[in-house]
């Protein structure tokens, strides 16, 4: 079996969508296993641009696309996204799209709470996407979530609503908000239920069937390892585990199913939202990276913070997530720089660190130690083979893989699907 698990190895927006779309035509199924519509994955195919938040990127190639139980699902956002994609000519039916019936729902009350908390947090705010992701995961773990399968049993929802509202009404009162309008919530759920239920099923069964000899499953991660609730820059993280191991638990398959772990790595670093970022550049160079890389959030439109490549962070992400090989993306954004820098270590309280410490104060205090390399004047944009790359760009790639102790499997040189250099096919990997 040659499954592939795609995960972000930085703070998200590494180009996962583009790579998943490129790989999707060789897969039998594409599965989202965590996160929700906080993700924003952009796919460029010819003159068409697709922006996906909740749907697996495989939907555009017509590959069976599955939302696993590890995702938190906003049914209204789902409907809007399906309608938008259908408007772009993408076909979405129960034949090519399935939702785990044990997937927890994001409700309007989760979005309310996300916003209220962020406003109240003042300088301590996380800078969430405001989509209710954190509160929905809290309710899942707190055993008071409404799940997809509940949509078929709305006449028996009272005990669950009692538990859910007992919790939320107390929180809302603290924010001077009225209690949850249960009638309105039930009416909204009744209205959306048939739409969601047409796709709902025990997807572990469907995936089990897919896993016949030679079948390939592509797991599509959202966010990135540094936003992982355990391993990321806590508390400035998302509320799910974004590491590769989640692919199994979040879709109903065993731990051996993740296959080749493809870490998606941007050739520099970006972050959206609050939190530490050692190589952040608040100068012309940072601005130039942002402009050349069009670094604006797909979901919230916020400007992404930009900085040099941080090899310490990516080495750590690759180790934590068992990355087999990386896809290095947005190399073309570095075209035309006289010199490029890579962070190879940190200085903290007079000591040199070769890892990112766990405490938020230390994470904020570390000073990057840089290595400088000569840049390249030639363009890498649109390169589709190693031979198309200038010698200095190749040296940069080689230095990156040396420092992160992980080989490069793919290189991406533009937003366009086909502008991708294949070094080692993840689906053919047996090692
Ligand atoms: P994701 O969240 O990891 O899927 O990444 P996003 O889609 O949020 O952000 C990546 C952005 O970079 C998107 O606008 C992509 O179209 C674009 N992109 C992806 N790969 C490349 C690349 O190699 N070069 C350039 N210039 N843009 C890229
Ligand atoms: P993709 O899949 C980048 C960030 C938010 C915020 C933090 C918590 O496109 O890479 P949340 O709404 O999840 O509670 O916000 O996580 N964040 C992302 N940043 N890319 C993403 O997804 C993100 N999803 C969440 O900006 O800092
Ligand atoms: Mg994104």
GROMACS .gro file of C-alpha atoms and ligand atoms in nm:
model
  487
    1UNK     CA    1   0.000   0.000   0.000
    2UNK     CA    2   0.129   0.345  -0.088
    3UNK     CA    3  -0.079   0.605   0.088
    4UNK     CA    4   0.044   0.962   0.123
    5UNK     CA    5  -0.021   1.201   0.410
    6UNK     CA    6   0.024   1.569   0.331
    7UNK     CA    7   0.081   1.800   0.627
    8UNK     CA    8   0.197   2.159   0.664
    9UNK     CA    9   0.538   2.179   0.835
   10UNK     CA   10   0.526   2.549   0.930
   11UNK     CA   11   0.237   2.776   1.039
   12UNK     CA   12  -0.001   2.680   0.757
   13UNK     CA   13  -0.043   2.820   0.406
   14UNK     CA   14   0.260   2.630   0.278
   15UNK     CA   15   0.080   2.533  -0.043
   16UNK     CA   16  -0.083   2.207   0.074
   17UNK     CA   17  -0.384   2.259  -0.155
   18UNK     CA   18  -0.172   2.294  -0.466
   19UNK     CA   19   0.029   1.979  -0.388
   20UNK     CA   20  -0.278   1.774  -0.290
   21UNK     CA   21  -0.449   1.877  -0.615
   22UNK     CA   22  -0.137   1.777  -0.811
   23UNK     CA   23  -0.124   1.437  -0.640
   24UNK     CA   24  -0.503   1.379  -0.638
   25UNK     CA   25  -0.531   1.241  -0.991
   26UNK     CA   26  -0.309   0.948  -0.886
   27UNK     CA   27  -0.514   0.875  -0.571
   28UNK     CA   28  -0.833   0.673  -0.522
   29UNK     CA   29  -0.953   0.892  -0.235
   30UNK     CA   30  -0.858   1.220  -0.070
   31UNK     CA   31  -0.941   1.254   0.301
   32UNK     CA   32  -0.949   1.558   0.531
   33UNK     CA   33  -0.884   1.438   0.887
   34UNK     CA   34  -0.869   1.746   1.113
   35UNK     CA   35  -0.947   2.118   1.127
   36UNK     CA   36  -1.248   2.278   0.969
   37UNK     CA   37  -1.325   2.574   0.748
   38UNK     CA   38  -1.043   2.768   0.912
   39UNK     CA   39  -0.830   2.615   0.633
   40UNK     CA   40  -0.788   2.802   0.305
   41UNK     CA   41  -0.640   2.596   0.023
   42UNK     CA   42  -0.593   2.763  -0.316
   43UNK     CA   43  -0.572   2.561  -0.637
   44UNK     CA   44  -0.481   2.712  -0.972
   45UNK     CA   45  -0.563   2.510  -1.282
   46UNK     CA   46  -0.514   2.702  -1.607
   47UNK     CA   47  -0.720   3.019  -1.577
   48UNK     CA   48  -0.936   2.880  -1.296
   49UNK     CA   49  -0.876   2.949  -0.927
   50UNK     CA   50  -1.048   2.731  -0.667
   51UNK     CA   51  -1.052   2.830  -0.300
   52UNK     CA   52  -1.139   2.545  -0.066
   53UNK     CA   53  -1.187   2.563   0.308
   54UNK     CA   54  -1.370   2.249   0.405
   55UNK     CA   55  -1.387   2.029   0.099
   56UNK     CA   56  -1.088   1.804   0.031
   57UNK     CA   57  -0.879   1.937  -0.258
   58UNK     CA   58  -0.937   1.611  -0.448
   59UNK     CA   59  -1.290   1.725  -0.533
   60UNK     CA   60  -1.161   1.938  -0.821
   61UNK     CA   61  -1.014   1.638  -1.005
   62UNK     CA   62  -1.331   1.439  -0.930
   63UNK     CA   63  -1.143   1.201  -0.698
   64UNK     CA   64  -1.351   1.050  -0.416
   65UNK     CA   65  -1.330   1.313  -0.141
   66UNK     CA   66  -1.400   1.236   0.221
   67UNK     CA   67  -1.443   1.448   0.533
   68UNK     CA   68  -1.326   1.234   0.823
   69UNK     CA   69  -1.448   1.227   1.182
   70UNK     CA   70  -1.153   1.437   1.300
   71UNK     CA   71  -1.289   1.744   1.118
   72UNK     CA   72  -1.534   1.990   1.278
   73UNK     CA   73  -1.805   2.065   1.024
   74UNK     CA   74  -2.007   2.384   0.980
   75UNK     CA   75  -2.304   2.259   0.773
   76UNK     CA   76  -2.392   2.606   0.642
   77UNK     CA   77  -2.035   2.676   0.537
   78UNK     CA   78  -2.033   2.335   0.368
   79UNK     CA   79  -2.345   2.415   0.166
   80UNK     CA   80  -2.210   2.755   0.062
   81UNK     CA   81  -1.876   2.604  -0.047
   82UNK     CA   82  -2.041   2.324  -0.244
   83UNK     CA   83  -2.264   2.575  -0.421
   84UNK     CA   84  -1.966   2.799  -0.500
   85UNK     CA   85  -1.769   2.510  -0.649
   86UNK     CA   86  -2.065   2.381  -0.845
   87UNK     CA   87  -2.087   2.732  -0.989
   88UNK     CA   88  -1.729   2.681  -1.109
   89UNK     CA   89  -1.826   2.358  -1.284
   90UNK     CA   90  -1.717   2.105  -1.019
   91UNK     CA   91  -1.950   1.807  -0.976
   92UNK     CA   92  -2.021   1.708  -0.615
   93UNK     CA   93  -2.251   1.412  -0.549
   94UNK     CA   94  -2.270   1.127  -0.297
   95UNK     CA   95  -2.070   0.926  -0.553
   96UNK     CA   96  -1.759   1.142  -0.513
   97UNK     CA   97  -1.812   1.305  -0.174
   98UNK     CA   98  -1.875   1.160   0.173
   99UNK     CA   99  -1.890   1.298   0.527
  100UNK     CA  100  -1.824   1.094   0.841
  101UNK     CA  101  -2.151   1.062   1.028
  102UNK     CA  102  -1.963   1.089   1.359
  103UNK     CA  103  -1.821   1.429   1.271
  104UNK     CA  104  -1.903   1.704   1.528
  105UNK     CA  105  -2.086   2.013   1.402
  106UNK     CA  106  -1.980   2.376   1.433
  107UNK     CA  107  -2.294   2.569   1.534
  108UNK     CA  108  -2.363   2.944   1.526
  109UNK     CA  109  -2.310   2.949   1.905
  110UNK     CA  110  -1.949   2.835   1.852
  111UNK     CA  111  -1.879   3.120   1.614
  112UNK     CA  112  -2.037   3.363   1.864
  113UNK     CA  113  -1.816   3.235   2.144
  114UNK     CA  114  -1.499   3.246   1.933
  115UNK     CA  115  -1.564   3.614   1.860
  116UNK     CA  116  -1.665   3.706   2.216
  117UNK     CA  117  -1.355   3.545   2.364
  118UNK     CA  118  -1.118   3.704   2.115
  119UNK     CA  119  -1.264   4.049   2.180
  120UNK     CA  120  -1.245   3.998   2.556
  121UNK     CA  121  -0.885   3.869   2.542
  122UNK     CA  122  -0.744   4.208   2.442
  123UNK     CA  123  -0.368   4.186   2.395
  124UNK     CA  124  -0.383   3.813   2.471
  125UNK     CA  125  -0.595   3.732   2.168
  126UNK     CA  126  -0.492   3.441   1.950
  127UNK     CA  127  -0.602   3.595   1.622
  128UNK     CA  128  -0.829   3.304   1.532
  129UNK     CA  129  -1.013   3.282   1.204
  130UNK     CA  130  -1.335   3.348   1.399
  131UNK     CA  131  -1.500   3.036   1.261
  132UNK     CA  132  -1.583   2.867   1.591
  133UNK     CA  133  -1.316   2.599   1.556
  134UNK     CA  134  -1.186   2.608   1.916
  135UNK     CA  135  -1.529   2.609   2.085
  136UNK     CA  136  -1.650   2.324   1.859
  137UNK     CA  137  -1.351   2.103   1.950
  138UNK     CA  138  -1.404   2.189   2.318
  139UNK     CA  139  -1.762   2.064   2.295
  140UNK     CA  140  -1.650   1.746   2.121
  141UNK     CA  141  -1.406   1.664   2.401
  142UNK     CA  142  -1.660   1.787   2.659
  143UNK     CA  143  -1.906   1.529   2.521
  144UNK     CA  144  -2.177   1.781   2.443
  145UNK     CA  145  -2.133   1.815   2.066
  146UNK     CA  146  -2.414   1.773   1.814
  147UNK     CA  147  -2.282   1.542   1.542
  148UNK     CA  148  -2.372   1.476   1.179
  149UNK     CA  149  -2.561   1.157   1.272
  150UNK     CA  150  -2.778   1.359   1.513
  151UNK     CA  151  -2.925   1.539   1.212
  152UNK     CA  152  -3.125   1.223   1.141
  153UNK     CA  153  -3.262   1.220   1.497
  154UNK     CA  154  -3.361   1.579   1.564
  155UNK     CA  155  -3.682   1.477   1.740
  156UNK     CA  156  -3.472   1.322   2.017
  157UNK     CA  157  -3.219   1.600   2.062
  158UNK     CA  158  -3.358   1.746   2.386
  159UNK     CA  159  -3.123   1.576   2.636
  160UNK     CA  160  -2.821   1.672   2.425
  161UNK     CA  161  -2.946   2.027   2.386
  162UNK     CA  162  -2.994   2.046   2.764
  163UNK     CA  163  -2.630   1.954   2.818
  164UNK     CA  164  -2.502   2.181   2.543
  165UNK     CA  165  -2.710   2.481   2.651
  166UNK     CA  166  -2.636   2.438   3.023
  167UNK     CA  167  -2.272   2.494   2.931
  168UNK     CA  168  -2.316   2.768   2.672
  169UNK     CA  169  -2.585   2.968   2.851
  170UNK     CA  170  -2.356   3.005   3.153
  171UNK     CA  171  -2.070   3.122   2.930
  172UNK     CA  172  -2.294   3.358   2.735
  173UNK     CA  173  -2.430   3.513   3.054
  174UNK     CA  174  -2.071   3.599   3.147
  175UNK     CA  175  -2.046   3.791   2.820
  176UNK     CA  176  -2.383   3.960   2.874
  177UNK     CA  177  -2.537   3.759   2.592
  178UNK     CA  178  -2.888   3.610   2.585
  179UNK     CA  179  -2.922   3.231   2.627
  180UNK     CA  180  -2.910   3.009   2.318
  181UNK     CA  181  -3.237   3.027   2.122
  182UNK     CA  182  -3.307   2.654   2.115
  183UNK     CA  183  -3.609   2.681   1.887
  184UNK     CA  184  -3.413   2.876   1.631
  185UNK     CA  185  -3.118   2.637   1.651
  186UNK     CA  186  -3.344   2.335   1.602
  187UNK     CA  187  -3.525   2.501   1.312
  188UNK     CA  188  -3.192   2.583   1.145
  189UNK     CA  189  -3.070   2.227   1.192
  190UNK     CA  190  -3.394   2.086   1.050
  191UNK     CA  191  -3.355   2.302   0.743
  192UNK     CA  192  -2.994   2.203   0.670
  193UNK     CA  193  -3.022   1.834   0.775
  194UNK     CA  194  -3.130   1.678   0.442
  195UNK     CA  195  -2.848   1.854   0.257
  196UNK     CA  196  -2.580   1.717   0.490
  197UNK     CA  197  -2.737   1.373   0.536
  198UNK     CA  198  -2.722   1.290   0.164
  199UNK     CA  199  -2.342   1.266   0.205
  200UNK     CA  200  -2.330   1.119   0.558
  201UNK     CA  201  -2.212   0.765   0.622
  202UNK     CA  202  -1.968   0.562   0.831
  203UNK     CA  203  -1.672   0.667   0.614
  204UNK     CA  204  -1.437   0.418   0.781
  205UNK     CA  205  -1.638   0.151   0.596
  206UNK     CA  206  -1.614   0.331   0.264
  207UNK     CA  207  -1.240   0.379   0.311
  208UNK     CA  208  -1.199   0.015   0.409
  209UNK     CA  209  -1.357  -0.076   0.078
  210UNK     CA  210  -1.131   0.166  -0.110
  211UNK     CA  211  -0.826   0.003   0.043
  212UNK     CA  212  -0.820  -0.287  -0.198
  213UNK     CA  213  -0.488  -0.399  -0.344
  214UNK     CA  214  -0.300  -0.113  -0.503
  215UNK     CA  215  -0.547   0.155  -0.392
  216UNK     CA  216  -0.400   0.484  -0.280
  217UNK     CA  217  -0.540   0.716  -0.016
  218UNK     CA  218  -0.421   1.074   0.006
  219UNK     CA  219  -0.469   1.237   0.346
  220UNK     CA  220  -0.492   1.616   0.331
  221UNK     CA  221  -0.385   1.799   0.643
  222UNK     CA  222  -0.490   2.153   0.727
  223UNK     CA  223  -0.290   2.418   0.917
  224UNK     CA  224   0.068   2.318   1.005
  225UNK     CA  225   0.275   2.143   1.272
  226UNK     CA  226   0.357   2.473   1.447
  227UNK     CA  227  -0.018   2.528   1.493
  228UNK     CA  228  -0.063   2.179   1.648
  229UNK     CA  229  -0.238   2.200   1.986
  230UNK     CA  230   0.037   1.990   2.151
  231UNK     CA  231   0.350   2.059   1.951
  232UNK     CA  232   0.289   2.410   1.822
  233UNK     CA  233   0.347   2.756   1.962
  234UNK     CA  234   0.091   2.709   2.240
  235UNK     CA  235  -0.137   2.892   2.316
  236UNK     CA  236  -0.108   3.054   1.970
  237UNK     CA  237  -0.223   2.740   1.792
  238UNK     CA  238  -0.537   2.588   1.647
  239UNK     CA  239  -0.748   2.341   1.848
  240UNK     CA  240  -0.663   2.019   1.665
  241UNK     CA  241  -0.360   1.796   1.623
  242UNK     CA  242  -0.215   1.879   1.285
  243UNK     CA  243   0.066   1.620   1.293
  244UNK     CA  244   0.064   1.324   1.054
  245UNK     CA  245  -0.047   1.071   1.318
  246UNK     CA  246  -0.389   1.236   1.326
  247UNK     CA  247  -0.461   1.109   0.974
  248UNK     CA  248  -0.542   0.764   1.112
  249UNK     CA  249  -0.753   0.865   1.413
  250UNK     CA  250  -0.926   1.141   1.219
  251UNK     CA  251  -1.048   0.912   0.942
  252UNK     CA  252  -1.105   0.575   1.106
  253UNK     CA  253  -0.804   0.386   0.977
  254UNK     CA  254  -0.515   0.223   1.161
  255UNK     CA  255  -0.179   0.384   1.242
  256UNK     CA  256  -0.008   0.203   0.954
  257UNK     CA  257  -0.226   0.377   0.696
  258UNK     CA  258  -0.049   0.714   0.683
  259UNK     CA  259   0.215   0.589   0.437
  260UNK     CA  260   0.461   0.843   0.297
  261UNK     CA  261   0.446   1.160   0.507
  262UNK     CA  262   0.491   1.454   0.275
  263UNK     CA  263   0.569   1.772   0.469
  264UNK     CA  264   0.481   2.087   0.278
  265UNK     CA  265   0.744   2.353   0.337
  266UNK     CA  266   0.750   2.707   0.203
  267UNK     CA  267   1.095   2.827   0.088
  268UNK     CA  268   1.061   3.109   0.344
  269UNK     CA  269   0.830   3.146   0.647
  270UNK     CA  270   0.487   3.303   0.700
  271UNK     CA  271   0.240   3.320   0.982
  272UNK     CA  272  -0.110   3.467   1.015
  273UNK     CA  273  -0.247   3.556   1.358
  274UNK     CA  274  -0.063   3.624   1.685
  275UNK     CA  275   0.232   3.440   1.838
  276UNK     CA  276   0.610   3.405   1.828
  277UNK     CA  277   0.791   3.408   1.493
  278UNK     CA  278   1.172   3.419   1.534
  279UNK     CA  279   1.266   3.504   1.173
  280UNK     CA  280   0.989   3.759   1.115
  281UNK     CA  281   1.106   4.058   0.908
  282UNK     CA  282   0.940   4.393   0.969
  283UNK     CA  283   1.141   4.558   0.694
  284UNK     CA  284   1.162   4.592   0.315
  285UNK     CA  285   1.264   4.229   0.275
  286UNK     CA  286   0.958   4.107   0.467
  287UNK     CA  287   0.739   4.332   0.259
  288UNK     CA  288   0.897   4.210  -0.061
  289UNK     CA  289   0.839   3.845   0.035
  290UNK     CA  290   0.475   3.929   0.111
  291UNK     CA  291   0.423   4.110  -0.217
  292UNK     CA  292   0.603   3.854  -0.436
  293UNK     CA  293   0.430   3.566  -0.256
  294UNK     CA  294   0.085   3.733  -0.247
  295UNK     CA  295   0.075   3.658   0.123
  296UNK     CA  296  -0.282   3.740   0.214
  297UNK     CA  297  -0.498   3.488   0.399
  298UNK     CA  298  -0.745   3.290   0.185
  299UNK     CA  299  -0.997   3.273   0.470
  300UNK     CA  300  -0.976   3.609   0.644
  301UNK     CA  301  -0.786   3.823   0.391
  302UNK     CA  302  -0.539   3.920   0.664
  303UNK     CA  303  -0.185   4.009   0.563
  304UNK     CA  304   0.051   3.724   0.649
  305UNK     CA  305   0.364   3.800   0.849
  306UNK     CA  306   0.678   3.704   0.651
  307UNK     CA  307   1.038   3.608   0.728
  308UNK     CA  308   1.339   3.402   0.621
  309UNK     CA  309   1.340   3.024   0.615
  310UNK     CA  310   1.376   2.878   0.964
  311UNK     CA  311   1.554   2.542   0.941
  312UNK     CA  312   1.532   2.483   1.318
  313UNK     CA  313   1.152   2.494   1.311
  314UNK     CA  314   1.118   2.278   1.002
  315UNK     CA  315   1.369   2.019   1.131
  316UNK     CA  316   1.161   1.997   1.449
  317UNK     CA  317   0.831   1.969   1.257
  318UNK     CA  318   0.973   1.696   1.034
  319UNK     CA  319   1.095   1.499   1.336
  320UNK     CA  320   0.770   1.537   1.532
  321UNK     CA  321   0.557   1.443   1.235
  322UNK     CA  322   0.778   1.166   1.094
  323UNK     CA  323   0.814   1.341   0.760
  324UNK     CA  324   0.948   1.108   0.489
  325UNK     CA  325   1.014   1.382   0.236
  326UNK     CA  326   0.916   1.743   0.178
  327UNK     CA  327   0.759   1.944  -0.101
  328UNK     CA  328   0.945   2.276  -0.110
  329UNK     CA  329   0.701   2.540  -0.237
  330UNK     CA  330   0.719   2.901  -0.353
  331UNK     CA  331   1.086   2.880  -0.445
  332UNK     CA  332   1.011   3.135  -0.721
  333UNK     CA  333   0.929   3.399  -0.456
  334UNK     CA  334   1.301   3.406  -0.368
  335UNK     CA  335   1.403   3.486  -0.729
  336UNK     CA  336   1.599   3.810  -0.766
  337UNK     CA  337   1.734   3.847  -0.412
  338UNK     CA  338   2.107   3.933  -0.394
  339UNK     CA  339   2.137   3.718  -0.086
  340UNK     CA  340   1.907   3.479   0.100
  341UNK     CA  341   1.923   3.382   0.465
  342UNK     CA  342   1.845   3.063   0.656
  343UNK     CA  343   1.806   3.042   1.032
  344UNK     CA  344   2.025   2.757   1.161
  345UNK     CA  345   1.997   2.802   1.539
  346UNK     CA  346   1.881   3.034   1.816
  347UNK     CA  347   2.047   3.237   2.086
  348UNK     CA  348   1.867   3.244   2.421
  349UNK     CA  349   2.014   3.386   2.745
  350UNK     CA  350   2.368   3.349   2.614
  351UNK     CA  351   2.315   2.985   2.509
  352UNK     CA  352   2.285   2.839   2.160
  353UNK     CA  353   1.977   2.624   2.096
  354UNK     CA  354   1.928   2.376   1.810
  355UNK     CA  355   1.555   2.338   1.884
  356UNK     CA  356   1.251   2.558   1.953
  357UNK     CA  357   1.180   2.566   2.328
  358UNK     CA  358   0.828   2.494   2.463
  359UNK     CA  359   0.761   2.799   2.677
  360UNK     CA  360   0.588   3.092   2.506
  361UNK     CA  361   0.823   3.347   2.669
  362UNK     CA  362   1.133   3.158   2.546
  363UNK     CA  363   0.977   3.119   2.202
  364UNK     CA  364   0.927   3.493   2.189
  365UNK     CA  365   1.278   3.569   2.318
  366UNK     CA  366   1.496   3.347   2.095
  367UNK     CA  367   1.718   3.534   1.849
  368UNK     CA  368   1.779   3.367   1.514
  369UNK     CA  369   2.133   3.281   1.402
  370UNK     CA  370   2.155   3.318   1.026
  371UNK     CA  371   2.360   3.169   0.750
  372UNK     CA  372   2.371   3.380   0.434
  373UNK     CA  373   2.385   3.243   0.082
  374UNK     CA  374   2.424   3.411  -0.251
  375UNK     CA  375   2.086   3.454  -0.422
  376UNK     CA  376   2.000   3.403  -0.790
  377UNK     CA  377   1.908   3.652  -1.061
  378UNK     CA  378   1.751   3.402  -1.300
  379UNK     CA  379   1.386   3.301  -1.269
  380UNK     CA  380   1.270   2.968  -1.129
  381UNK     CA  381   0.903   3.055  -1.188
  382UNK     CA  382   0.731   2.781  -1.386
  383UNK     CA  383   1.029   2.543  -1.378
  384UNK     CA  384   0.920   2.183  -1.425
  385UNK     CA  385   1.251   2.004  -1.413
  386UNK     CA  386   1.569   2.017  -1.209
  387UNK     CA  387   1.757   2.125  -1.523
  388UNK     CA  388   1.544   2.443  -1.539
  389UNK     CA  389   1.676   2.563  -1.203
  390UNK     CA  390   1.970   2.804  -1.165
  391UNK     CA  391   2.275   2.660  -0.985
  392UNK     CA  392   2.232   2.886  -0.680
  393UNK     CA  393   1.867   2.781  -0.638
  394UNK     CA  394   1.978   2.416  -0.641
  395UNK     CA  395   2.240   2.498  -0.377
  396UNK     CA  396   1.966   2.658  -0.165
  397UNK     CA  397   1.745   2.348  -0.192
  398UNK     CA  398   2.037   2.123  -0.106
  399UNK     CA  399   2.128   2.332   0.197
  400UNK     CA  400   1.765   2.325   0.314
  401UNK     CA  401   1.743   1.947   0.298
  402UNK     CA  402   2.076   1.910   0.475
  403UNK     CA  403   1.971   2.140   0.760
  404UNK     CA  404   1.626   1.988   0.809
  405UNK     CA  405   1.768   1.635   0.779
  406UNK     CA  406   1.487   1.537   0.542
  407UNK     CA  407   1.501   1.487   0.164
  408UNK     CA  408   1.314   1.695  -0.094
  409UNK     CA  409   1.053   1.494  -0.289
  410UNK     CA  410   0.887   1.778  -0.483
  411UNK     CA  411   0.960   2.141  -0.565
  412UNK     CA  412   0.684   2.388  -0.655
  413UNK     CA  413   0.765   2.690  -0.869
  414UNK     CA  414   0.429   2.866  -0.923
  415UNK     CA  415   0.066   2.846  -0.809
  416UNK     CA  416  -0.021   2.652  -1.128
  417UNK     CA  417  -0.085   2.279  -1.083
  418UNK     CA  418   0.168   2.159  -1.339
  419UNK     CA  419   0.456   2.386  -1.234
  420UNK     CA  420   0.596   2.118  -1.008
  421UNK     CA  421   0.927   1.929  -1.014
  422UNK     CA  422   0.906   1.564  -0.916
  423UNK     CA  423   1.220   1.437  -0.745
  424UNK     CA  424   1.079   1.127  -0.574
  425UNK     CA  425   0.722   1.004  -0.625
  426UNK     CA  426   0.563   0.970  -0.280
  427UNK     CA  427   0.309   0.717  -0.409
  428UNK     CA  428   0.583   0.488  -0.535
  429UNK     CA  429   0.782   0.500  -0.215
  430UNK     CA  430   0.826   0.165  -0.048
  431UNK     CA  431   1.073   0.272   0.215
  432LIG     P1  432  -0.237   2.597   0.195
  432LIG     O1  433  -0.326   2.652   0.301
  432LIG     O2  434  -0.119   2.524   0.252
  432LIG     O3  435  -0.309   2.514   0.093
  432LIG     O4  436  -0.178   2.723   0.118
  432LIG     P2  437  -0.262   2.851   0.067
  432LIG     O5  438  -0.337   2.810  -0.054
  432LIG     O6  439  -0.334   2.915   0.179
  432LIG     O7  440  -0.141   2.950   0.032
  432LIG     C1  441  -0.048   2.920  -0.064
  432LIG     C2  442  -0.058   3.026  -0.175
  432LIG     O8  443   0.058   3.019  -0.255
  432LIG     C3  444  -0.175   3.005  -0.268
  432LIG     O9  445  -0.218   3.130  -0.314
  432LIG     C4  446  -0.115   2.924  -0.382
  432LIG    O10  447  -0.181   2.944  -0.505
  432LIG     C5  448   0.024   2.981  -0.387
  432LIG     N1  449   0.129   2.885  -0.427
  432LIG     C6  450   0.138   2.752  -0.403
  432LIG     N2  451   0.255   2.704  -0.449
  432LIG     C7  452   0.321   2.810  -0.503
  432LIG     C8  453   0.449   2.825  -0.565
  432LIG    O11  454   0.528   2.732  -0.577
  432LIG     N3  455   0.482   2.951  -0.607
  432LIG     C9  456   0.400   3.058  -0.592
  432LIG     N4  457   0.440   3.176  -0.635
  432LIG     N5  458   0.278   3.047  -0.535
  432LIG    C10  459   0.241   2.925  -0.490
  433LIG     P1  460  -0.438   2.633   0.616
  433LIG     O1  461  -0.499   2.493   0.610
  433LIG     C1  462  -0.273   2.956   0.854
  433LIG     C2  463  -0.436   3.012   1.256
  433LIG     C3  464  -0.516   3.137   1.284
  433LIG     C4  465  -0.481   3.161   1.430
  433LIG     C5  466  -0.475   3.017   1.485
  433LIG     C6  467  -0.602   2.972   1.554
  433LIG     O2  468  -0.489   2.724   0.511
  433LIG     O3  469  -0.290   2.623   0.622
  433LIG     P2  470  -0.841   2.896   1.464
  433LIG     O4  471  -0.944   2.971   1.386
  433LIG     O5  472  -0.794   2.772   1.399
  433LIG     O6  473  -0.881   2.872   1.608
  433LIG     O7  474  -0.715   2.999   1.472
  433LIG     O8  475  -0.450   2.933   1.374
  433LIG     N1  476  -0.484   2.930   1.143
  433LIG     C7  477  -0.421   2.923   1.025
  433LIG     N2  478  -0.312   2.989   0.979
  433LIG     N3  479  -0.333   2.864   0.777
  433LIG     C8  480  -0.440   2.795   0.823
  433LIG     O9  481  -0.495   2.693   0.754
  433LIG     C9  482  -0.491   2.827   0.950
  433LIG     N4  483  -0.594   2.781   1.025
  433LIG    C10  484  -0.588   2.845   1.142
  433LIG    O10  485  -0.474   3.245   1.203
  433LIG    O11  486  -0.351   3.214   1.441
  434LIG    MG1  487  -0.414   2.831   0.357
   0.00000   0.00000   0.00000
